[in-house]
Amino acid sequence: MTTQVILLNGGSSSGKSGIVRCLQTLLPDPWLAFGIDSLVDALPAKLRGADGGIEFATDGGVRVGADFRTLEAAWMAGVAATARAGARVVVDDVFLGGAASQRRWWKALDGLEVLWVGVRCAASVAAEREIARGDRDQGMAASQADVVHEGVEYDLEVDTPHQESLACARIIATRLG
Amino acid sequence: MTTQVILLNGGSSSGKSGIVRCLQTLLPDPWLAFGIDSLVDALPAKLRGADGGIEFATDGGVRVGADFRTLEAAWMAGVAATARAGARVVVDDVFLGGAASQRRWWKALDGLEVLWVGVRCAASVAAEREIARGDRDQGMAASQADVVHEGVEYDLEVDTPHQESLACARIIATRLG
Amino acid sequence: MTTQVILLNGGSSSGKSGIVRCLQTLLPDPWLAFGIDSLVDALPAKLRGADGGIEFATDGGVRVGADFRTLEAAWMAGVAATARAGARVVVDDVFLGGAASQRRWWKALDGLEVLWVGVRCAASVAAEREIARGDRDQGMAASQADVVHEGVEYDLEVDTPHQESLACARIIATRLG
Amino acid sequence: MTTQVILLNGGSSSGKSGIVRCLQTLLPDPWLAFGIDSLVDALPAKLRGADGGIEFATDGGVRVGADFRTLEAAWMAGVAATARAGARVVVDDVFLGGAASQRRWWKALDGLEVLWVGVRCAASVAAEREIARGDRDQGMAASQADVVHEGVEYDLEVDTPHQESLACARIIATRLG
């Protein structure tokens, strides 16, 4: 069957965005790219750093509230509808809830052909990249590196410290239906 | 009935984004903001400036191709599904096709309660703002100022040269169901 | 004499950046634009939000420390040297210290032909623009609107709520030597 | 002697910016970061893509004109003055002219203690990173990878495909006076 959605999960600074852009360049069909960053950009400013919304602590921790969960569920429904309407979609997310996050996506993407990809990156390497990026609170990369993969099931996994983004994208591309 | 979608249409540099952010600040419920810029960001880089995608000419003209139209239709379906799933959504778009653009949104948003808002801005003022922004090809603001409103039906119109963004947002807020 | 430096002072969201871009478009010679934002971008991330550096409080207050002052003085010397070396330079700054800030620039720009411009914007209007921009901590615009002008001497002042950016730039342009 | 300026030279997408941010995090003193990108940001929009200014061709080529050279020389004088005034400065540049570019910096930085660092990155790897970044015209990385180092003399060289940014920064840090 034709893959309709590629869903990449990995911690902050694991290299997801680079892989997404390489996939968009590499794949002959046009794929739309959405992700947790595009959802955060769509939120009212007042939900960033506030009760009910999404809060980025200075130690790198991320907390989300009930309002965020409601909007996120509606956004997931929108991503699924975009794919059902015929666009091929690549999504990158950070499964802060591990398996529970995957269940939310399973529910939203019901009936769609999805390729689940784990983007692994050792905590120490992600932490170094976080410093090199300079635009994230330090600590987020290390704290998310392993927890986002707990109990999550994948079709394939890539390992960014050992493979450049384009190499990861090539591996993913070979697995597309 | 409860307004589920606010759809703002206006030319480049007419002041849509400022109004969107003011609405998100002003309105007690959290509203998600999507727009033509978020769609363009989601496109593969190779569809920007290429046959079939979206092309920004140096004279400010914008041309879109068949691939873009297909992806745009799927994206509109996604925006509609997000609203149907319970999130309130504010969208800003540039109706390059005037009434034809509105028909595409009508079809996508079928059954949803939509407030249609025209964001008017005199071509001369939009052109001046384009210079002050400095990040757009000059000419786009003037060339779009009037054409995007041709044949389009609104619930209300705001006029940004005569009203600051927050004042426009307040007027829109009073019209929400 | 030929004006070598245009120095714009005004609070956050008073409209300085728009005026700078209009001046760069309007003036026949190429002018380099530097400003407090470019200095903050040049700082180590660890000096943003830390003792000794520059801290943006959630209420819009800004505090600077000794390390920042030292680097700022060196940066001012660099801006002056750029002008002395023959580039025409437009600078936008926020005189958090009012007249004391101006004295620091007087010292740095000694011997250069400078046009001092005050960018006035009523606190209430600046606060509204801050909401429309959505990328600044709210409160900064209102708290800075008046205090940055205290005791400062100008060659001319512009009033952005009453004039669009390009109109302000035109007024400034007529005063250049 | 105390190193006053670290000057990094390397092609587009060779990894200079990541190394700069790691250096700023790693080094105990605050270092200001300037670079060719900050100069381009300071230019009038009309000098980008125009005769006399700087032009980025769609094949990745970069051409600079006489106006750009004049402004660049004044900017170099400003960077040098910032260092002479007591700030430690790290600069990243792309020596499009190879040895001739270095001579311009030698002249500007006369009398300052400078650590010259070559940032090497194989053309093929830089080209892959360029795809993963997605914000540059493709071809720039490959076309600049070797030519920027022609005839340039360094105190040390780092090789980014074989070392992560932080590792490169640590090597540079050990060589500081």
PDB file of C-alpha atoms in Angstrom, chain C:
ATOM      1  CA  MET C   1      28.748  68.631   6.846  1.00  0.00           C
ATOM      2  CA  THR C   2      27.872  65.124   5.764  1.00  0.00           C
ATOM      3  CA  THR C   3      25.880  63.169   8.322  1.00  0.00           C
ATOM      4  CA  GLN C   4      27.844  60.021   9.168  1.00  0.00           C
ATOM      5  CA  VAL C   5      25.541  58.461  11.762  1.00  0.00           C
ATOM      6  CA  ILE C   6      21.776  58.590  12.278  1.00  0.00           C
ATOM      7  CA  LEU C   7      20.987  57.557  15.833  1.00  0.00           C
ATOM      8  CA  LEU C   8      17.354  56.668  16.532  1.00  0.00           C
ATOM      9  CA  ASN C   9      16.231  56.302  20.138  1.00  0.00           C
ATOM     10  CA  GLY C  10      12.838  55.017  21.179  1.00  0.00           C
ATOM     11  CA  GLY C  11      11.128  52.425  23.350  1.00  0.00           C
ATOM     12  CA  SER C  12      10.320  48.876  22.325  1.00  0.00           C
ATOM     13  CA  SER C  13       7.595  48.701  19.642  1.00  0.00           C
ATOM     14  CA  SER C  14       7.858  52.433  18.937  1.00  0.00           C
ATOM     15  CA  GLY C  15       8.535  51.664  15.279  1.00  0.00           C
ATOM     16  CA  LYS C  16      12.303  52.168  15.006  1.00  0.00           C
ATOM     17  CA  SER C  17      13.041  49.111  12.851  1.00  0.00           C
ATOM     18  CA  GLY C  18      10.462  50.053  10.248  1.00  0.00           C
ATOM     19  CA  ILE C  19      11.928  53.550  10.008  1.00  0.00           C
ATOM     20  CA  VAL C  20      15.436  52.109   9.637  1.00  0.00           C
ATOM     21  CA  ARG C  21      14.375  49.872   6.739  1.00  0.00           C
ATOM     22  CA  CYS C  22      12.587  52.768   5.052  1.00  0.00           C
ATOM     23  CA  LEU C  23      15.677  54.959   5.422  1.00  0.00           C
ATOM     24  CA  GLN C  24      17.825  52.225   3.851  1.00  0.00           C
ATOM     25  CA  THR C  25      15.392  52.010   0.935  1.00  0.00           C
ATOM     26  CA  LEU C  26      14.920  55.739   0.547  1.00  0.00           C
ATOM     27  CA  LEU C  27      18.448  57.071   0.823  1.00  0.00           C
ATOM     28  CA  PRO C  28      20.548  56.927  -2.353  1.00  0.00           C
ATOM     29  CA  ASP C  29      23.778  55.968  -0.524  1.00  0.00           C
ATOM     30  CA  PRO C  30      23.977  52.534   1.099  1.00  0.00           C
ATOM     31  CA  TRP C  31      23.630  52.850   4.897  1.00  0.00           C
ATOM     32  CA  LEU C  32      24.542  50.009   7.244  1.00  0.00           C
ATOM     33  CA  ALA C  33      22.009  49.332  10.008  1.00  0.00           C
ATOM     34  CA  PHE C  34      23.060  48.264  13.476  1.00  0.00           C
ATOM     35  CA  GLY C  35      21.084  48.290  16.679  1.00  0.00           C
ATOM     36  CA  ILE C  36      20.590  47.022  20.156  1.00  0.00           C
ATOM     37  CA  ASP C  37      19.033  43.846  18.718  1.00  0.00           C
ATOM     38  CA  SER C  38      22.182  43.098  16.727  1.00  0.00           C
ATOM     39  CA  LEU C  39      24.264  43.524  19.899  1.00  0.00           C
ATOM     40  CA  VAL C  40      21.977  41.163  21.838  1.00  0.00           C
ATOM     41  CA  ASP C  41      22.267  38.633  18.984  1.00  0.00           C
ATOM     42  CA  ALA C  42      26.061  38.840  19.261  1.00  0.00           C
ATOM     43  CA  LEU C  43      26.054  38.033  22.992  1.00  0.00           C
ATOM     44  CA  PRO C  44      26.705  34.538  24.331  1.00  0.00           C
ATOM     45  CA  ALA C  45      23.373  32.838  25.081  1.00  0.00           C
ATOM     46  CA  LYS C  46      24.445  32.563  28.695  1.00  0.00           C
ATOM     47  CA  LEU C  47      24.473  36.365  29.070  1.00  0.00           C
ATOM     48  CA  ARG C  48      20.808  36.528  28.084  1.00  0.00           C
ATOM     49  CA  GLY C  49      18.764  36.120  31.235  1.00  0.00           C
ATOM     50  CA  ALA C  50      21.741  35.962  33.572  1.00  0.00           C
ATOM     51  CA  ASP C  51      23.621  38.001  36.150  1.00  0.00           C
ATOM     52  CA  GLY C  52      25.981  40.403  34.453  1.00  0.00           C
ATOM     53  CA  GLY C  53      24.240  40.135  31.097  1.00  0.00           C
ATOM     54  CA  ILE C  54      20.840  41.295  29.917  1.00  0.00           C
ATOM     55  CA  GLU C  55      17.639  39.994  31.422  1.00  0.00           C
ATOM     56  CA  PHE C  56      14.147  40.361  29.997  1.00  0.00           C
ATOM     57  CA  ALA C  57      11.673  39.981  32.872  1.00  0.00           C
ATOM     58  CA  THR C  58       8.209  38.600  32.142  1.00  0.00           C
ATOM     59  CA  ASP C  59       6.714  41.964  33.139  1.00  0.00           C
ATOM     60  CA  GLY C  60       8.621  43.649  30.332  1.00  0.00           C
ATOM     61  CA  GLY C  61      11.411  45.039  32.502  1.00  0.00           C
ATOM     62  CA  VAL C  62      14.976  44.880  31.212  1.00  0.00           C
ATOM     63  CA  ARG C  63      17.999  44.712  33.482  1.00  0.00           C
ATOM     64  CA  VAL C  64      21.586  44.877  32.327  1.00  0.00           C
ATOM     65  CA  GLY C  65      24.717  43.996  34.273  1.00  0.00           C
ATOM     66  CA  ALA C  66      28.388  44.920  34.324  1.00  0.00           C
ATOM     67  CA  ASP C  67      29.452  42.403  31.663  1.00  0.00           C
ATOM     68  CA  PHE C  68      26.814  43.775  29.315  1.00  0.00           C
ATOM     69  CA  ARG C  69      27.950  47.353  29.885  1.00  0.00           C
ATOM     70  CA  THR C  70      31.559  46.446  29.069  1.00  0.00           C
ATOM     71  CA  LEU C  71      30.613  44.653  25.864  1.00  0.00           C
ATOM     72  CA  GLU C  72      28.193  47.421  24.902  1.00  0.00           C
ATOM     73  CA  ALA C  73      30.936  50.046  25.246  1.00  0.00           C
ATOM     74  CA  ALA C  74      33.223  48.002  22.981  1.00  0.00           C
ATOM     75  CA  TRP C  75      30.390  47.531  20.483  1.00  0.00           C
ATOM     76  CA  MET C  76      29.720  51.306  20.455  1.00  0.00           C
ATOM     77  CA  ALA C  77      33.412  51.845  19.695  1.00  0.00           C
ATOM     78  CA  GLY C  78      33.034  49.400  16.817  1.00  0.00           C
ATOM     79  CA  VAL C  79      30.003  51.197  15.403  1.00  0.00           C
ATOM     80  CA  ALA C  80      31.901  54.488  15.587  1.00  0.00           C
ATOM     81  CA  ALA C  81      34.944  52.971  13.855  1.00  0.00           C
ATOM     82  CA  THR C  82      32.730  51.634  11.068  1.00  0.00           C
ATOM     83  CA  ALA C  83      31.459  55.176  10.462  1.00  0.00           C
ATOM     84  CA  ARG C  84      34.952  56.668  10.689  1.00  0.00           C
ATOM     85  CA  ALA C  85      36.108  54.143   8.090  1.00  0.00           C
ATOM     86  CA  GLY C  86      33.627  55.610   5.635  1.00  0.00           C
ATOM     87  CA  ALA C  87      30.361  53.664   5.906  1.00  0.00           C
ATOM     88  CA  ARG C  88      27.257  55.662   6.685  1.00  0.00           C
ATOM     89  CA  VAL C  89      25.532  54.026   9.649  1.00  0.00           C
ATOM     90  CA  VAL C  90      22.034  54.128  11.079  1.00  0.00           C
ATOM     91  CA  VAL C  91      21.725  52.865  14.654  1.00  0.00           C
ATOM     92  CA  ASP C  92      18.595  52.162  16.655  1.00  0.00           C
ATOM     93  CA  ASP C  93      18.847  51.919  20.391  1.00  0.00           C
ATOM     94  CA  VAL C  94      16.678  51.940  23.501  1.00  0.00           C
ATOM     95  CA  PHE C  95      18.149  54.433  25.980  1.00  0.00           C
ATOM     96  CA  LEU C  96      17.177  52.552  29.140  1.00  0.00           C
ATOM     97  CA  GLY C  97      19.340  55.037  31.033  1.00  0.00           C
ATOM     98  CA  GLY C  98      17.951  58.119  29.254  1.00  0.00           C
ATOM     99  CA  ALA C  99      20.512  60.938  29.284  1.00  0.00           C
ATOM    100  CA  ALA C 100      23.207  58.605  30.676  1.00  0.00           C
ATOM    101  CA  SER C 101      22.786  56.361  27.631  1.00  0.00           C
ATOM    102  CA  GLN C 102      23.170  59.362  25.353  1.00  0.00           C
ATOM    103  CA  ARG C 103      26.396  60.348  27.106  1.00  0.00           C
ATOM    104  CA  ARG C 104      27.847  56.895  26.391  1.00  0.00           C
ATOM    105  CA  TRP C 105      27.078  57.351  22.680  1.00  0.00           C
ATOM    106  CA  TRP C 106      28.412  60.949  22.677  1.00  0.00           C
ATOM    107  CA  LYS C 107      31.693  59.626  24.002  1.00  0.00           C
ATOM    108  CA  ALA C 108      31.853  56.784  21.472  1.00  0.00           C
ATOM    109  CA  LEU C 109      30.853  58.913  18.490  1.00  0.00           C
ATOM    110  CA  ASP C 110      33.165  61.802  19.327  1.00  0.00           C
ATOM    111  CA  GLY C 111      34.112  63.765  16.217  1.00  0.00           C
ATOM    112  CA  LEU C 112      31.482  62.156  13.989  1.00  0.00           C
ATOM    113  CA  GLU C 113      28.607  64.067  12.449  1.00  0.00           C
ATOM    114  CA  VAL C 114      25.528  62.564  14.117  1.00  0.00           C
ATOM    115  CA  LEU C 115      21.823  63.211  13.591  1.00  0.00           C
ATOM    116  CA  TRP C 116      20.000  62.440  16.848  1.00  0.00           C
ATOM    117  CA  VAL C 117      16.396  61.347  16.317  1.00  0.00           C
ATOM    118  CA  GLY C 118      13.803  60.675  18.993  1.00  0.00           C
ATOM    119  CA  VAL C 119      11.130  58.153  17.996  1.00  0.00           C
ATOM    120  CA  ARG C 120       8.123  58.991  20.128  1.00  0.00           C
ATOM    121  CA  CYS C 121       5.174  56.688  20.484  1.00  0.00           C
ATOM    122  CA  ALA C 122       2.452  56.978  23.116  1.00  0.00           C
ATOM    123  CA  ALA C 123       2.703  54.167  25.677  1.00  0.00           C
ATOM    124  CA  SER C 124      -0.811  53.000  24.887  1.00  0.00           C
ATOM    125  CA  VAL C 125      -0.124  52.701  21.159  1.00  0.00           C
ATOM    126  CA  ALA C 126       3.218  50.979  21.682  1.00  0.00           C
ATOM    127  CA  ALA C 127       1.520  48.496  24.020  1.00  0.00           C
ATOM    128  CA  GLU C 128      -1.035  47.688  21.317  1.00  0.00           C
ATOM    129  CA  ARG C 129       1.702  47.158  18.747  1.00  0.00           C
ATOM    130  CA  GLU C 130       3.514  44.888  21.168  1.00  0.00           C
ATOM    131  CA  ILE C 131       0.411  42.667  21.246  1.00  0.00           C
ATOM    132  CA  ALA C 132       0.229  42.697  17.438  1.00  0.00           C
ATOM    133  CA  ARG C 133       3.902  41.704  17.151  1.00  0.00           C
ATOM    134  CA  GLY C 134       3.467  38.839  19.566  1.00  0.00           C
ATOM    135  CA  ASP C 135       7.189  38.218  20.016  1.00  0.00           C
ATOM    136  CA  ARG C 136       7.967  40.439  22.982  1.00  0.00           C
ATOM    137  CA  ASP C 137       7.169  40.141  26.656  1.00  0.00           C
ATOM    138  CA  GLN C 138       4.149  42.316  27.230  1.00  0.00           C
ATOM    139  CA  GLY C 139       4.774  45.393  29.305  1.00  0.00           C
ATOM    140  CA  MET C 140       8.121  46.314  27.774  1.00  0.00           C
ATOM    141  CA  ALA C 141       6.644  48.820  25.340  1.00  0.00           C
ATOM    142  CA  ALA C 142       4.634  50.712  27.949  1.00  0.00           C
ATOM    143  CA  SER C 143       7.396  50.726  30.549  1.00  0.00           C
ATOM    144  CA  GLN C 144       9.953  52.134  28.090  1.00  0.00           C
ATOM    145  CA  ALA C 145       7.800  54.582  26.130  1.00  0.00           C
ATOM    146  CA  ASP C 146       8.656  57.693  28.138  1.00  0.00           C
ATOM    147  CA  VAL C 147      11.645  56.842  30.300  1.00  0.00           C
ATOM    148  CA  VAL C 148      13.989  56.367  27.322  1.00  0.00           C
ATOM    149  CA  HIS C 149      13.524  60.008  26.323  1.00  0.00           C
ATOM    150  CA  GLU C 150      14.176  61.554  29.758  1.00  0.00           C
ATOM    151  CA  GLY C 151      16.834  64.229  29.474  1.00  0.00           C
ATOM    152  CA  VAL C 152      17.806  63.207  25.946  1.00  0.00           C
ATOM    153  CA  GLU C 153      18.592  65.927  23.392  1.00  0.00           C
ATOM    154  CA  TYR C 154      17.507  65.466  19.777  1.00  0.00           C
ATOM    155  CA  ASP C 155      18.006  67.146  16.417  1.00  0.00           C
ATOM    156  CA  LEU C 156      14.495  66.079  15.526  1.00  0.00           C
ATOM    157  CA  GLU C 157      11.685  63.922  16.802  1.00  0.00           C
ATOM    158  CA  VAL C 158       9.142  61.836  14.928  1.00  0.00           C
ATOM    159  CA  ASP C 159       5.860  60.590  16.280  1.00  0.00           C
ATOM    160  CA  THR C 160       4.991  57.150  14.954  1.00  0.00           C
ATOM    161  CA  PRO C 161       1.351  56.844  15.895  1.00  0.00           C
ATOM    162  CA  HIS C 162       0.703  59.895  13.749  1.00  0.00           C
ATOM    163  CA  GLN C 163       3.048  59.041  10.892  1.00  0.00           C
ATOM    164  CA  GLU C 164       3.699  55.784   9.042  1.00  0.00           C
ATOM    165  CA  SER C 165       7.323  54.565   8.963  1.00  0.00           C
ATOM    166  CA  LEU C 166       7.999  55.832   5.470  1.00  0.00           C
ATOM    167  CA  ALA C 167       6.699  59.315   6.324  1.00  0.00           C
ATOM    168  CA  CYS C 168       9.015  59.414   9.358  1.00  0.00           C
ATOM    169  CA  ALA C 169      11.922  58.291   7.178  1.00  0.00           C
ATOM    170  CA  ARG C 170      11.190  61.054   4.683  1.00  0.00           C
ATOM    171  CA  ILE C 171      11.275  63.682   7.436  1.00  0.00           C
ATOM    172  CA  ILE C 172      14.587  62.360   8.705  1.00  0.00           C
ATOM    173  CA  ALA C 173      16.007  62.260   5.168  1.00  0.00           C
ATOM    174  CA  THR C 174      15.346  65.968   4.668  1.00  0.00           C
ATOM    175  CA  ARG C 175      17.509  66.744   7.685  1.00  0.00           C
ATOM    176  CA  LEU C 176      20.609  64.893   6.562  1.00  0.00           C
ATOM    177  CA  GLY C 177      23.768  66.779   5.821  1.00  0.00           C
TER     178      GLY C 177
END
